[in-house]
């Protein structure tokens, strides 16, 4: 990206100016929908922790939903994952609620590393994600970066200096 291009993408609050009224919540929503269609999302605290342990180099984003309930175990998991993401240069965003993420991801199923039977039929079907699984998401890198994903990553880069993790209100 040239300096001229970089200056044309000025950010005001949660908006990218080169895309009229494109709020970061809308951008994140679009990135998540594309990742869902491509099968690049891992949902749930334990599955995400396992993915981070096994394959952190392919993780582009970690998303934690702010939870109104005081779950000490969840808080400890989040703290450890935040530290891991920071140490491994994985971008971490916080969003308002896991209910909106669950609504957005709707009918998605967990990724399945299931074995196949001798006749090449799957042994078991992957379970659907639950609302509780949406407190933590990982998004893998796409095969090709698009303008929306680039805008989200630039937003992260510009806001990381202001605080530990950018907070985005997810678009309805």
Short mmCIF file of C-alpha atoms in Angstrom, two decimals:
data_model
loop_
_atom_site.label_atom_id
_atom_site.label_comp_id
_atom_site.label_asym_id
_atom_site.label_seq_id
_atom_site.Cartn_x
_atom_site.Cartn_y
_atom_site.Cartn_z
CA UNK A 1 0.00 0.00 0.00
CA UNK A 2 1.42 3.38 -0.96
CA UNK A 3 1.35 6.42 1.26
CA UNK A 4 -1.23 7.98 -1.06
CA UNK A 5 -3.51 4.94 -0.75
CA UNK A 6 -2.99 4.81 2.98
CA UNK A 7 -4.03 8.46 3.36
CA UNK A 8 -7.19 7.85 1.32
CA UNK A 9 -8.33 5.31 3.89
CA UNK A 10 -8.74 7.67 6.81
CA UNK A 11 -10.72 6.41 9.74
CA UNK A 12 -13.22 8.33 11.80
CA UNK A 13 -14.32 6.50 14.93
CA UNK A 14 -15.70 3.16 13.81
CA UNK A 15 -16.11 4.15 10.15
CA UNK A 16 -13.94 3.73 7.08
CA UNK A 17 -14.21 6.90 4.96
CA UNK A 18 -13.40 5.40 1.58
CA UNK A 19 -16.54 3.28 1.85
CA UNK A 20 -19.50 5.59 2.52
CA UNK A 21 -20.92 5.03 5.98
CA UNK A 22 -19.32 1.59 6.20
CA UNK A 23 -19.36 0.99 9.94
CA UNK A 24 -16.85 -1.42 11.40
CA UNK A 25 -19.72 -3.51 12.78
CA UNK A 26 -20.93 -3.99 9.21
CA UNK A 27 -17.41 -4.77 8.03
CA UNK A 28 -16.93 -7.39 10.76
CA UNK A 29 -20.35 -8.87 9.97
CA UNK A 30 -19.39 -9.18 6.28
CA UNK A 31 -16.01 -10.76 7.13
CA UNK A 32 -17.73 -13.29 9.42
CA UNK A 33 -20.36 -14.19 6.82
CA UNK A 34 -17.68 -14.80 4.18
CA UNK A 35 -15.64 -16.86 6.62
CA UNK A 36 -18.74 -18.87 7.51
CA UNK A 37 -19.42 -19.58 3.83
CA UNK A 38 -15.78 -20.64 3.36
CA UNK A 39 -15.72 -22.82 6.50
CA UNK A 40 -13.00 -20.72 8.14
CA UNK A 41 -14.60 -20.20 11.58
CA UNK A 42 -13.94 -22.14 14.77
CA UNK A 43 -16.52 -21.60 17.53
CA UNK A 44 -16.32 -22.24 21.24
CA UNK A 45 -13.70 -21.66 23.90
CA UNK A 46 -12.32 -25.20 23.98
CA UNK A 47 -12.29 -25.72 20.20
CA UNK A 48 -10.66 -22.30 19.77
CA UNK A 49 -8.02 -23.05 22.39
CA UNK A 50 -7.28 -26.34 20.63
CA UNK A 51 -7.01 -24.58 17.24
CA UNK A 52 -4.67 -21.95 18.73
CA UNK A 53 -2.53 -24.71 20.18
CA UNK A 54 -2.38 -26.78 16.99
CA UNK A 55 -2.38 -24.20 14.19
CA UNK A 56 -1.97 -20.56 15.33
CA UNK A 57 -0.30 -19.44 12.09
CA UNK A 58 -3.53 -19.75 10.11
CA UNK A 59 -5.63 -17.71 12.56
CA UNK A 60 -6.36 -14.19 11.33
CA UNK A 61 -8.77 -13.05 14.07
CA UNK A 62 -9.92 -14.04 17.52
CA UNK A 63 -13.26 -12.62 18.61
CA UNK A 64 -14.45 -12.54 22.20
CA UNK A 65 -17.99 -11.58 23.05
CA UNK A 66 -18.45 -9.50 26.18
CA UNK A 67 -20.52 -11.52 28.57
CA UNK A 68 -22.80 -9.87 31.09
CA UNK A 69 -22.65 -12.91 33.34
CA UNK A 70 -19.73 -13.29 35.70
CA UNK A 71 -18.34 -16.69 34.74
CA UNK A 72 -14.95 -16.98 36.43
CA UNK A 73 -13.83 -19.97 34.35
CA UNK A 74 -14.72 -18.15 31.12
CA UNK A 75 -12.87 -15.07 32.31
CA UNK A 76 -9.75 -17.17 32.99
CA UNK A 77 -9.95 -18.79 29.55
CA UNK A 78 -10.36 -15.40 27.90
CA UNK A 79 -7.40 -13.96 29.80
CA UNK A 80 -5.16 -16.84 28.75
CA UNK A 81 -6.34 -16.65 25.13
CA UNK A 82 -5.81 -12.88 25.05
CA UNK A 83 -2.24 -13.36 26.27
CA UNK A 84 -1.64 -16.10 23.70
CA UNK A 85 -3.07 -13.96 20.89
CA UNK A 86 -0.91 -11.01 21.92
CA UNK A 87 2.25 -13.14 22.03
CA UNK A 88 1.49 -14.71 18.65
CA UNK A 89 0.38 -11.51 16.88
CA UNK A 90 -3.18 -12.72 16.39
CA UNK A 91 -5.67 -9.85 16.15
CA UNK A 92 -8.28 -9.94 18.88
CA UNK A 93 -11.55 -8.03 18.78
CA UNK A 94 -14.21 -7.76 21.42
CA UNK A 95 -17.86 -7.54 20.41
CA UNK A 96 -20.99 -6.72 22.38
CA UNK A 97 -22.78 -10.01 22.81
CA UNK A 98 -22.63 -13.63 21.86
CA UNK A 99 -26.35 -13.68 21.05
CA UNK A 100 -25.76 -11.49 17.99
CA UNK A 101 -22.90 -13.72 16.86
CA UNK A 102 -25.10 -16.81 17.30
CA UNK A 103 -27.87 -15.15 15.29
CA UNK A 104 -25.40 -14.22 12.55
CA UNK A 105 -23.80 -17.65 12.35
CA UNK A 106 -27.16 -19.37 12.77
CA UNK A 107 -27.16 -22.77 11.16
CA UNK A 108 -23.40 -23.24 11.14
CA UNK A 109 -21.96 -26.56 12.27
CA UNK A 110 -18.69 -27.11 14.08
CA UNK A 111 -15.75 -28.04 11.93
CA UNK A 112 -15.40 -31.74 12.03
CA UNK A 113 -12.16 -33.66 12.16
CA UNK A 114 -14.19 -36.81 12.12
CA UNK A 115 -12.92 -40.11 10.87
CA UNK A 116 -14.64 -42.06 8.13
CA UNK A 117 -15.90 -45.57 8.28
CA UNK A 118 -14.50 -48.28 6.01
CA UNK A 119 -17.09 -47.44 3.35
CA UNK A 120 -15.97 -43.74 3.39
CA UNK A 121 -19.18 -42.60 5.07
CA UNK A 122 -18.78 -40.20 7.99
CA UNK A 123 -18.86 -41.79 11.43
CA UNK A 124 -20.78 -38.92 13.00
CA UNK A 125 -22.19 -35.61 11.89
CA UNK A 126 -20.64 -32.46 13.32
CA UNK A 127 -22.90 -30.78 15.88
CA UNK A 128 -24.45 -27.36 15.26
CA UNK A 129 -22.96 -24.46 17.18
CA UNK A 130 -24.86 -23.30 20.23
CA UNK A 131 -25.35 -19.77 21.49
CA UNK A 132 -22.79 -20.46 24.23
CA UNK A 133 -20.20 -21.46 21.62
CA UNK A 134 -20.35 -17.94 20.19
CA UNK A 135 -18.56 -16.34 23.14
CA UNK A 136 -15.29 -17.11 21.33
CA UNK A 137 -14.58 -17.36 17.60
CA UNK A 138 -11.48 -17.82 15.51
CA UNK A 139 -11.38 -16.79 11.87
CA UNK A 140 -8.74 -18.25 9.59
CA UNK A 141 -7.08 -16.29 6.80
CA UNK A 142 -8.91 -16.29 3.47
CA UNK A 143 -7.22 -17.63 0.34
CA UNK A 144 -7.36 -14.10 -1.09
CA UNK A 145 -7.75 -10.87 0.84
CA UNK A 146 -10.63 -8.63 -0.20
CA UNK A 147 -11.24 -4.94 0.50
CA UNK A 148 -13.56 -5.64 3.44
CA UNK A 149 -11.06 -7.88 5.22
CA UNK A 150 -8.27 -5.40 4.52
CA UNK A 151 -10.38 -2.57 5.98
CA UNK A 152 -10.98 -4.59 9.15
CA UNK A 153 -7.28 -5.39 9.55
CA UNK A 154 -6.34 -1.73 8.97
CA UNK A 155 -8.92 -0.67 11.57
CA UNK A 156 -7.33 -3.08 14.04
CA UNK A 157 -3.85 -1.77 13.29
CA UNK A 158 -4.91 1.84 13.76
CA UNK A 159 -6.78 1.18 17.03
CA UNK A 160 -4.45 -1.26 18.77
CA UNK A 161 -2.25 1.61 19.94
CA UNK A 162 -5.22 3.16 21.81
CA UNK A 163 -5.96 0.16 23.97
CA UNK A 164 -5.39 -3.55 24.30
CA UNK A 165 -8.21 -4.83 22.07
CA UNK A 166 -10.60 -2.89 19.82
CA UNK A 167 -14.27 -3.19 20.73
CA UNK A 168 -16.79 -3.32 17.87
CA UNK A 169 -20.55 -3.15 18.03
CA UNK A 170 -21.68 -5.85 15.63
CA UNK A 171 -24.19 -4.68 13.00
CA UNK A 172 -27.69 -6.13 13.20
#
